PDB file of C-alpha atoms in Angstrom:
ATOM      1  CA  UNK A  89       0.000   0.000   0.000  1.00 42.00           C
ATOM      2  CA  UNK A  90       2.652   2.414   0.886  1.00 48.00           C
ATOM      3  CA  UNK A  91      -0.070   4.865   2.640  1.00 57.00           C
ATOM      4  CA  UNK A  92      -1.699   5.034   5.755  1.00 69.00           C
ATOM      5  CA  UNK A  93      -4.238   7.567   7.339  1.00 82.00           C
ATOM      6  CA  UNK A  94      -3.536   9.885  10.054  1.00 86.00           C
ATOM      7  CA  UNK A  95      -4.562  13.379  11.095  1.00 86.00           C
ATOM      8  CA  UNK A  96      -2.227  16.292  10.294  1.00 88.00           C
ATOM      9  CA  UNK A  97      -2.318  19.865  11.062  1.00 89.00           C
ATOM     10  CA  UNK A  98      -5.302  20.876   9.163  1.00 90.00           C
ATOM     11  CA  UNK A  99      -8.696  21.850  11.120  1.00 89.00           C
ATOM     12  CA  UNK A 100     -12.510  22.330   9.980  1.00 89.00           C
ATOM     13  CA  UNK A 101     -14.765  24.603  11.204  1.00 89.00           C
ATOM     14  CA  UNK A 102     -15.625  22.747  14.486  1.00 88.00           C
ATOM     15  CA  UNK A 103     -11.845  22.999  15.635  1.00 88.00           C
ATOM     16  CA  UNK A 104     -11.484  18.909  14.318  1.00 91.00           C
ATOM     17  CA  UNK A 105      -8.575  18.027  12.848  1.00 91.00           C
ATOM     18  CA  UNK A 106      -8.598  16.258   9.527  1.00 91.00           C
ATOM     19  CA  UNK A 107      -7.937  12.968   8.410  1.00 89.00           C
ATOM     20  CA  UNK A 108      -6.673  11.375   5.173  1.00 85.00           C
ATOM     21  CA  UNK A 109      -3.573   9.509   3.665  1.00 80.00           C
ATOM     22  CA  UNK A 110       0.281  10.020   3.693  1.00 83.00           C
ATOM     23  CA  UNK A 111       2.593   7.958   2.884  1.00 77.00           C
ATOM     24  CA  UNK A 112       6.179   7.375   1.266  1.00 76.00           C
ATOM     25  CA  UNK A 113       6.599   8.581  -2.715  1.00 72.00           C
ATOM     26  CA  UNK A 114       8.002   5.472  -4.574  1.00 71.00           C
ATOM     27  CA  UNK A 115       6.414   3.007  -2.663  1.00 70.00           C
ATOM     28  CA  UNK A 116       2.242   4.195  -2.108  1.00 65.00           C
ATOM     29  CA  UNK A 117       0.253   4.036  -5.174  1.00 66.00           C
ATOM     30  CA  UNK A 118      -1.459   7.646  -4.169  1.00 68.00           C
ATOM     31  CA  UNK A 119      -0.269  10.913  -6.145  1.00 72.00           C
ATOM     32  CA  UNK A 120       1.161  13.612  -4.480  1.00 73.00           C
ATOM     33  CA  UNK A 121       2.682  11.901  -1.879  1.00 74.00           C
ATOM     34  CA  UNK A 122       5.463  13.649  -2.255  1.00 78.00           C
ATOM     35  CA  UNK A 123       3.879  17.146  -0.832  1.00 83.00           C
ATOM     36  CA  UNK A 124       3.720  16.310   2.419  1.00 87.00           C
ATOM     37  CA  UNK A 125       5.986  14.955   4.818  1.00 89.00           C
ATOM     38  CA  UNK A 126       3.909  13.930   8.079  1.00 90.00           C
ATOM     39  CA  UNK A 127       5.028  11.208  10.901  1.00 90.00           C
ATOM     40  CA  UNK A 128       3.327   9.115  12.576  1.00 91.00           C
ATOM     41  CA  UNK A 129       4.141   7.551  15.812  1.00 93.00           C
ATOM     42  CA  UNK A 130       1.822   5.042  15.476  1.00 93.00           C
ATOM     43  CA  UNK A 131       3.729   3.695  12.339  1.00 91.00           C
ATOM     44  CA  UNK A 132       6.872   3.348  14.325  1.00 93.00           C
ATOM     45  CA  UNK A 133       4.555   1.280  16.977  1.00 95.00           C
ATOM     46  CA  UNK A 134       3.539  -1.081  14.060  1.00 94.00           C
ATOM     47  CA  UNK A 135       6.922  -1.249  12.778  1.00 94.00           C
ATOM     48  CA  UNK A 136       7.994  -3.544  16.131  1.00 96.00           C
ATOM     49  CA  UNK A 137       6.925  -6.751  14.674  1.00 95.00           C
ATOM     50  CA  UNK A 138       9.258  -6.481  11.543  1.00 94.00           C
ATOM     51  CA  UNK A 139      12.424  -4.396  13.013  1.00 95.00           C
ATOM     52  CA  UNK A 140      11.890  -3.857  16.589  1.00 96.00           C
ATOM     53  CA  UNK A 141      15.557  -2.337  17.178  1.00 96.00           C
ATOM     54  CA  UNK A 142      15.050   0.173  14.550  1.00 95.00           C
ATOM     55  CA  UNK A 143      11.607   0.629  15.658  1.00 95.00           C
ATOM     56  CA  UNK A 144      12.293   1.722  19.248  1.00 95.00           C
ATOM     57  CA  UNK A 145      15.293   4.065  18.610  1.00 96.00           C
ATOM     58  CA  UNK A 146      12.676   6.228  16.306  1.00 94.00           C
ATOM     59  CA  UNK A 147       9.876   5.910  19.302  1.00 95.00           C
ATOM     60  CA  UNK A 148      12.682   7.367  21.514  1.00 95.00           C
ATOM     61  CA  UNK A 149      13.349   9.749  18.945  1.00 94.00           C
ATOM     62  CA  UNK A 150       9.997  10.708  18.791  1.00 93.00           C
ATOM     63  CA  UNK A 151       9.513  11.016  22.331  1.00 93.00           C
ATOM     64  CA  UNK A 152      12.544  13.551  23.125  1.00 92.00           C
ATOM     65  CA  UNK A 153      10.583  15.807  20.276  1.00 88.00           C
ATOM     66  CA  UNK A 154       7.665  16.167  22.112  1.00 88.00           C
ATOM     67  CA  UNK A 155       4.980  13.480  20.997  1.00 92.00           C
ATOM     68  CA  UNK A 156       4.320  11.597  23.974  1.00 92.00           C
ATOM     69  CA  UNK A 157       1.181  12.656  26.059  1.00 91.00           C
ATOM     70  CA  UNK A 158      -0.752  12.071  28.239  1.00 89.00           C
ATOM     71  CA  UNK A 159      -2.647   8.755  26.832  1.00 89.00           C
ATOM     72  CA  UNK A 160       0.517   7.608  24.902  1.00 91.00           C
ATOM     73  CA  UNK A 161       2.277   8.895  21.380  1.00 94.00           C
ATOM     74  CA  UNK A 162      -0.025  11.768  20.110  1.00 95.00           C
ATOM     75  CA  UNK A 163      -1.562  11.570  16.620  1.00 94.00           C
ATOM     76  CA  UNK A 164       1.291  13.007  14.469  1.00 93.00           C
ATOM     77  CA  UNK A 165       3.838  15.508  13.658  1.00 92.00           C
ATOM     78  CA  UNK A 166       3.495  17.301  10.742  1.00 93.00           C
ATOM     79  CA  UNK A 167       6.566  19.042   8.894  1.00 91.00           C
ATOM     80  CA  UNK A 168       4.719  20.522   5.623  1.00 91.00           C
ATOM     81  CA  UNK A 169       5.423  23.699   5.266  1.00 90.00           C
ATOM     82  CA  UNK A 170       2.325  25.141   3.738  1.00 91.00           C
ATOM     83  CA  UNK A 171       0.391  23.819   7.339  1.00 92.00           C
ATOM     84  CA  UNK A 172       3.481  25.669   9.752  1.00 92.00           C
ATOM     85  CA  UNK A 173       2.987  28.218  11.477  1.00 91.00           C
ATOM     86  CA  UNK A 174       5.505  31.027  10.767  1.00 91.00           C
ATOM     87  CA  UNK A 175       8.895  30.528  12.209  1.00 92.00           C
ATOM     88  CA  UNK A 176       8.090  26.674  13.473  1.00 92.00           C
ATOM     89  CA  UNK A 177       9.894  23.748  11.879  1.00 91.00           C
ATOM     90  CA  UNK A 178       6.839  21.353  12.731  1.00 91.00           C
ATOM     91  CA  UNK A 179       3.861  21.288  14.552  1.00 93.00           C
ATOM     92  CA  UNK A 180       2.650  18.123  16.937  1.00 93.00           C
ATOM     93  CA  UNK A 181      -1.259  16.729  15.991  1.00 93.00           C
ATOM     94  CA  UNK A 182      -2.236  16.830  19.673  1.00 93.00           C
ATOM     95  CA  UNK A 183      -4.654  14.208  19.045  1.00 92.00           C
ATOM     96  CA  UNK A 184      -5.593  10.277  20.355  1.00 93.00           C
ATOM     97  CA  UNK A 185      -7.150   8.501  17.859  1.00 92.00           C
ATOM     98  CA  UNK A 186      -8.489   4.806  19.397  1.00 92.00           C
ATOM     99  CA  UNK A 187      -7.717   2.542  17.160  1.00 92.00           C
ATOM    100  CA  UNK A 188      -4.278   4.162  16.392  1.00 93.00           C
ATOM    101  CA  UNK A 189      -3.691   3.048  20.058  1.00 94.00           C
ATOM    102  CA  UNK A 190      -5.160  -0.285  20.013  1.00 94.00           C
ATOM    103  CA  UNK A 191      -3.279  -1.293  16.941  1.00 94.00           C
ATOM    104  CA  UNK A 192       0.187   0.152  18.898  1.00 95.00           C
ATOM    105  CA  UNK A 193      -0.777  -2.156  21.830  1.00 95.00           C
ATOM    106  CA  UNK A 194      -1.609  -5.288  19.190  1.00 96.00           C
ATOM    107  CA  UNK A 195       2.662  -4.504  18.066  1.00 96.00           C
ATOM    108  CA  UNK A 196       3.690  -4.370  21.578  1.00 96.00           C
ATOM    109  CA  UNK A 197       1.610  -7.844  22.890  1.00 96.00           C
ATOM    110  CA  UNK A 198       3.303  -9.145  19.546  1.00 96.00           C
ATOM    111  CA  UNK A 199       6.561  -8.851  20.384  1.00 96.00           C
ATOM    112  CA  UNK A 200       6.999  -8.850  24.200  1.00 96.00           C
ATOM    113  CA  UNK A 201       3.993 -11.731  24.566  1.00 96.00           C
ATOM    114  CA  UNK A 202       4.500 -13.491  22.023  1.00 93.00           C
ATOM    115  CA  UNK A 203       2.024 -12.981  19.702  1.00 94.00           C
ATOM    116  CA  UNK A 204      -1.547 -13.833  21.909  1.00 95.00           C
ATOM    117  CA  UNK A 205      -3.751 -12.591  18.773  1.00 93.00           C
ATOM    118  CA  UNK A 206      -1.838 -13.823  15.984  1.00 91.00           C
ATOM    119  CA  UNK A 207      -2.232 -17.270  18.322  1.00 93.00           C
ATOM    120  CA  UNK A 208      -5.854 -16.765  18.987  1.00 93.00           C
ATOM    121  CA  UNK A 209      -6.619 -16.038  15.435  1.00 91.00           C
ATOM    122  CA  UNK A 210      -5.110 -18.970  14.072  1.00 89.00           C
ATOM    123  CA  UNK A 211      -7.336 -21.163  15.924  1.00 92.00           C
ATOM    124  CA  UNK A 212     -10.285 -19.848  14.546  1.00 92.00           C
ATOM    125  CA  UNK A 213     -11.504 -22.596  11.612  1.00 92.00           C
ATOM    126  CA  UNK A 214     -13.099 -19.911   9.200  1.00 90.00           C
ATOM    127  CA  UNK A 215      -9.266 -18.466   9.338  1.00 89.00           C
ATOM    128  CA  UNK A 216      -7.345 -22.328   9.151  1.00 89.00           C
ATOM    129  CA  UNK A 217      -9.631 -22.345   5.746  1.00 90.00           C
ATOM    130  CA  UNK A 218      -7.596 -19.435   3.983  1.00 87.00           C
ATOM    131  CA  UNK A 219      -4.212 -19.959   5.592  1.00 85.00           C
ATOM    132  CA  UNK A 220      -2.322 -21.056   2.291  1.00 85.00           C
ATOM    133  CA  UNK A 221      -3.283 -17.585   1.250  1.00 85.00           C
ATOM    134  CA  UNK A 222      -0.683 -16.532   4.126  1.00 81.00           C
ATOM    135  CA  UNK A 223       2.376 -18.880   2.730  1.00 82.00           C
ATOM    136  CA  UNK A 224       2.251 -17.170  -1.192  1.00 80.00           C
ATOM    137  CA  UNK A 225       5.823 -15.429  -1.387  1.00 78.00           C
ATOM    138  CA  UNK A 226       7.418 -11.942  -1.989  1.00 71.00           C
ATOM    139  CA  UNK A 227       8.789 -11.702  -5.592  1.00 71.00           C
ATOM    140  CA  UNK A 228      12.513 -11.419  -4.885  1.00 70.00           C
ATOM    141  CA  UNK A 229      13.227  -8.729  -7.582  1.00 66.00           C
ATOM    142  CA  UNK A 230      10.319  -6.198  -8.809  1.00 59.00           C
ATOM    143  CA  UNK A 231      10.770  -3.340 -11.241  1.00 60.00           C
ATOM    144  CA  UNK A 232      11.403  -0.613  -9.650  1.00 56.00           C
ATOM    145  CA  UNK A 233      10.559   3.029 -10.586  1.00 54.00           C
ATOM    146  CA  UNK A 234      11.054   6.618  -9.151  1.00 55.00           C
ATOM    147  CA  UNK A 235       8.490   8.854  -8.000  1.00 53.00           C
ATOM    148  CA  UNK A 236       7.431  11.440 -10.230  1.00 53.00           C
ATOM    149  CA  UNK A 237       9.192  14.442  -8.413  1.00 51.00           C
ATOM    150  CA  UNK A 238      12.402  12.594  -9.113  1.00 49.00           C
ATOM    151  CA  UNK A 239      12.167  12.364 -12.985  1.00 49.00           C
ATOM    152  CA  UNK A 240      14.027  14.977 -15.033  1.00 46.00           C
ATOM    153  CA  UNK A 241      12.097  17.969 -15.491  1.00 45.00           C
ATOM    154  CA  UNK A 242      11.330  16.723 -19.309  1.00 44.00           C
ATOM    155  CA  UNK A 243      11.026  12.999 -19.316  1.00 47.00           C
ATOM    156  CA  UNK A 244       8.882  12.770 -22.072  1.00 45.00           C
ATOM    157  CA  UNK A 245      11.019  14.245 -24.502  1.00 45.00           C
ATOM    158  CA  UNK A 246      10.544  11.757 -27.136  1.00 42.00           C
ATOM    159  CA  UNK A 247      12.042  13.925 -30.178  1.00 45.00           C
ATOM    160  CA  UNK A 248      15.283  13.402 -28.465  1.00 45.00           C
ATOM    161  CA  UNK A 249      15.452   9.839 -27.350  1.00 42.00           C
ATOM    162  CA  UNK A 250      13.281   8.498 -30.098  1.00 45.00           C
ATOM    163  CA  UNK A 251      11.971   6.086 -27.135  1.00 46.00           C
ATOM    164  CA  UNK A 252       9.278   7.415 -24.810  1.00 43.00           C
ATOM    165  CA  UNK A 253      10.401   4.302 -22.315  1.00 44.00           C
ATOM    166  CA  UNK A 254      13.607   4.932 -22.307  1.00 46.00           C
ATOM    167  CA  UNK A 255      13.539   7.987 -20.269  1.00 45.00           C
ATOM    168  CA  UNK A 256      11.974   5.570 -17.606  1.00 41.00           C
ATOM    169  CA  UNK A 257      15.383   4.091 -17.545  1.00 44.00           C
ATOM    170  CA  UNK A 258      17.513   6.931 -15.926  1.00 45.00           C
ATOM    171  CA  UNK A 259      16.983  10.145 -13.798  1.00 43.00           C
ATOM    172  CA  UNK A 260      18.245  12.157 -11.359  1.00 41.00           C
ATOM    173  CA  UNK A 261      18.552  12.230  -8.028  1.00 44.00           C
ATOM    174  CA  UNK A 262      16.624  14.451  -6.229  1.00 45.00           C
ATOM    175  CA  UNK A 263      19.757  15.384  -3.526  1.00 46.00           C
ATOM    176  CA  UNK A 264      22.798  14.659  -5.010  1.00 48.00           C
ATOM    177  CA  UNK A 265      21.951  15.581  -8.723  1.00 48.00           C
ATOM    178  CA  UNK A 266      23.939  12.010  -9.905  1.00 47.00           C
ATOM    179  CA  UNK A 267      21.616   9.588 -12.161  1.00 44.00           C
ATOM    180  CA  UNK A 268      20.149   6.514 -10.912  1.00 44.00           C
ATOM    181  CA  UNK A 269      19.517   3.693 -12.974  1.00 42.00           C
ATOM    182  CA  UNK A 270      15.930   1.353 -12.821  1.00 42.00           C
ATOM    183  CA  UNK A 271      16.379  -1.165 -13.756  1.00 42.00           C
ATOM    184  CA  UNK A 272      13.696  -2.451 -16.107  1.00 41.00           C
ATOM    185  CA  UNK A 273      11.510  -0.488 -18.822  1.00 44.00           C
ATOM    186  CA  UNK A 274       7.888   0.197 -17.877  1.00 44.00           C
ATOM    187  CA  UNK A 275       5.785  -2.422 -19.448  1.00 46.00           C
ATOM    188  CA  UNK A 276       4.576  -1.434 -22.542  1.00 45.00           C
ATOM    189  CA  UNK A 277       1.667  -3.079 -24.674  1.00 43.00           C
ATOM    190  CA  UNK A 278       1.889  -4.277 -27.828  1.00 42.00           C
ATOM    191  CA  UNK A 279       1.147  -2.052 -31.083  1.00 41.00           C
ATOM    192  CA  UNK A 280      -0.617  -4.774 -32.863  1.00 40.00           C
ATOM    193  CA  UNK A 281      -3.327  -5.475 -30.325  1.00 44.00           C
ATOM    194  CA  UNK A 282      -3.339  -1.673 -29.343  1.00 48.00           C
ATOM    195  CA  UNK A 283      -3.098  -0.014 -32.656  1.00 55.00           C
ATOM    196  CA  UNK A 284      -1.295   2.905 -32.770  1.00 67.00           C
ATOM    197  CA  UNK A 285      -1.878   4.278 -29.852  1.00 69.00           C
ATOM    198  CA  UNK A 286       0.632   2.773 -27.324  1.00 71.00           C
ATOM    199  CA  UNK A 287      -0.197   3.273 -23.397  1.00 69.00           C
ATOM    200  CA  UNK A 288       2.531   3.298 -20.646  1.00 67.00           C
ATOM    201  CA  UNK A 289       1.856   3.556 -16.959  1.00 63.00           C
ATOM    202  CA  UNK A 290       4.472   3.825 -13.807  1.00 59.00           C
ATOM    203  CA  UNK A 291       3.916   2.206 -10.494  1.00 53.00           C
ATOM    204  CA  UNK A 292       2.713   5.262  -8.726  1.00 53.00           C
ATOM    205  CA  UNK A 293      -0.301   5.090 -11.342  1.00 58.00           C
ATOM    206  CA  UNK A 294       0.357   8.155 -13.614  1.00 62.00           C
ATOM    207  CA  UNK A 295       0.122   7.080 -17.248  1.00 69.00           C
ATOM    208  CA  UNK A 296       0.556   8.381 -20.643  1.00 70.00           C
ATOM    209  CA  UNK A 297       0.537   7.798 -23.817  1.00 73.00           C
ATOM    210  CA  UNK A 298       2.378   7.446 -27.396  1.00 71.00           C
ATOM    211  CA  UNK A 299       0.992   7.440 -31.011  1.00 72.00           C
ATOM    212  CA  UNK A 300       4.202   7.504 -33.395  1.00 68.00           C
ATOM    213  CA  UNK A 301       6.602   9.960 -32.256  1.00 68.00           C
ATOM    214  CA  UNK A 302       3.887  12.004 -30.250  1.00 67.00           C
TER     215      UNK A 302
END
């Protein structure tokens, strides 16, 4: 997914903050991912199960800025510029959201109980019915491509590449200005069963198309 929801530093009328997705450009499917940059504690909390070294340093981390309240990590920290006040690098989302907690407590039974739910769920027959759904594997290499805000500033420059995919190949980095290779093409389909009209897409979703050297 790449994207979760969380509140940020936006409020309505009635003083509530608001809620939708964030998430990491290059990996969440969602556009403009890359226009916001807010963290969530809760994430970190989740994160246990998979890397629980890593996991806790950034909790820590989190807690010496400021995000631990009253009821546990607050909602968020958001470092967008366009939601900061005026001479503040980042403003905390002094929020609890319920099941924000409950899923932080679910990461912490997992690894210092040894996973009671994951236990208790597996004895459940409707779930023993779907467990070979659980043991399909992770492709061990995937195409990978960069986020849109990391492409030159013309990548579709066909008139001098003469190859519309090709620019899907190489860009630049967004800090250090040096290219970075993907390593495979984006799929392309096939002129005879698409006519001339030849549709591309990247894995964050955008898409385009090419009709002869257009």
């Amino acid at each position: 997914m790449g994207h979760v929801g969380i509140r940020h530093n936006a409020i309505d009328v009635r003083l509530n903050y608001q809620y939708r997705a964030f998430g990491v450009p290059g990996l969440g499917l969602k556009r403009g991912l890359a226009e916001d940059t807010v963290i969530a504690p809760y994430a970190s909390a989740l994160a246990l199960m998979v890397a629980p070294e890593e996991a806790c340093e950034n909790l820590q981390r989190l807690a010496e800025e400021g995000l631990e309240g009253k009821y546990g990590f607050y909602e968020a920290i958001d470092y967008t510029p366009s939601r900061l006040p005026r001479g503040q690098s980042s403003v905390v989302v002094r929020s609890f959201m319920a099941h924000h907690q409950g899923m932080s407590l679910l990461s912490l039974a997992y690894l210092l109980l040894d996973r009671p739910m994951q236990k208790r769920i597996r004895v459940d027959p409707m779930f023993q019915a779907t467990t070979l759904l659980l043991q399909e594997r992770v492709p061990k290499a995937s195409a990978f491509y960069l986020h849109t805000a990391e492409f030159l500033q013309h990548p579709y420059d066909c008139e001098q590449s003469g190859d519309i995919a090709s620019h899907f190949q190489q860009s630049r980095h967004a800090d250090t200005g040096g290219p970075v290779v993907v390593e495979r093409q984006v799929p392309r389909d096939d002129h005879e069963r698409r006519g001339r009209i030849q549709p591309l897409e990247e894995h964050g979703g955008h898409t385009l198309a090419r009709r002869q050297h257009l």
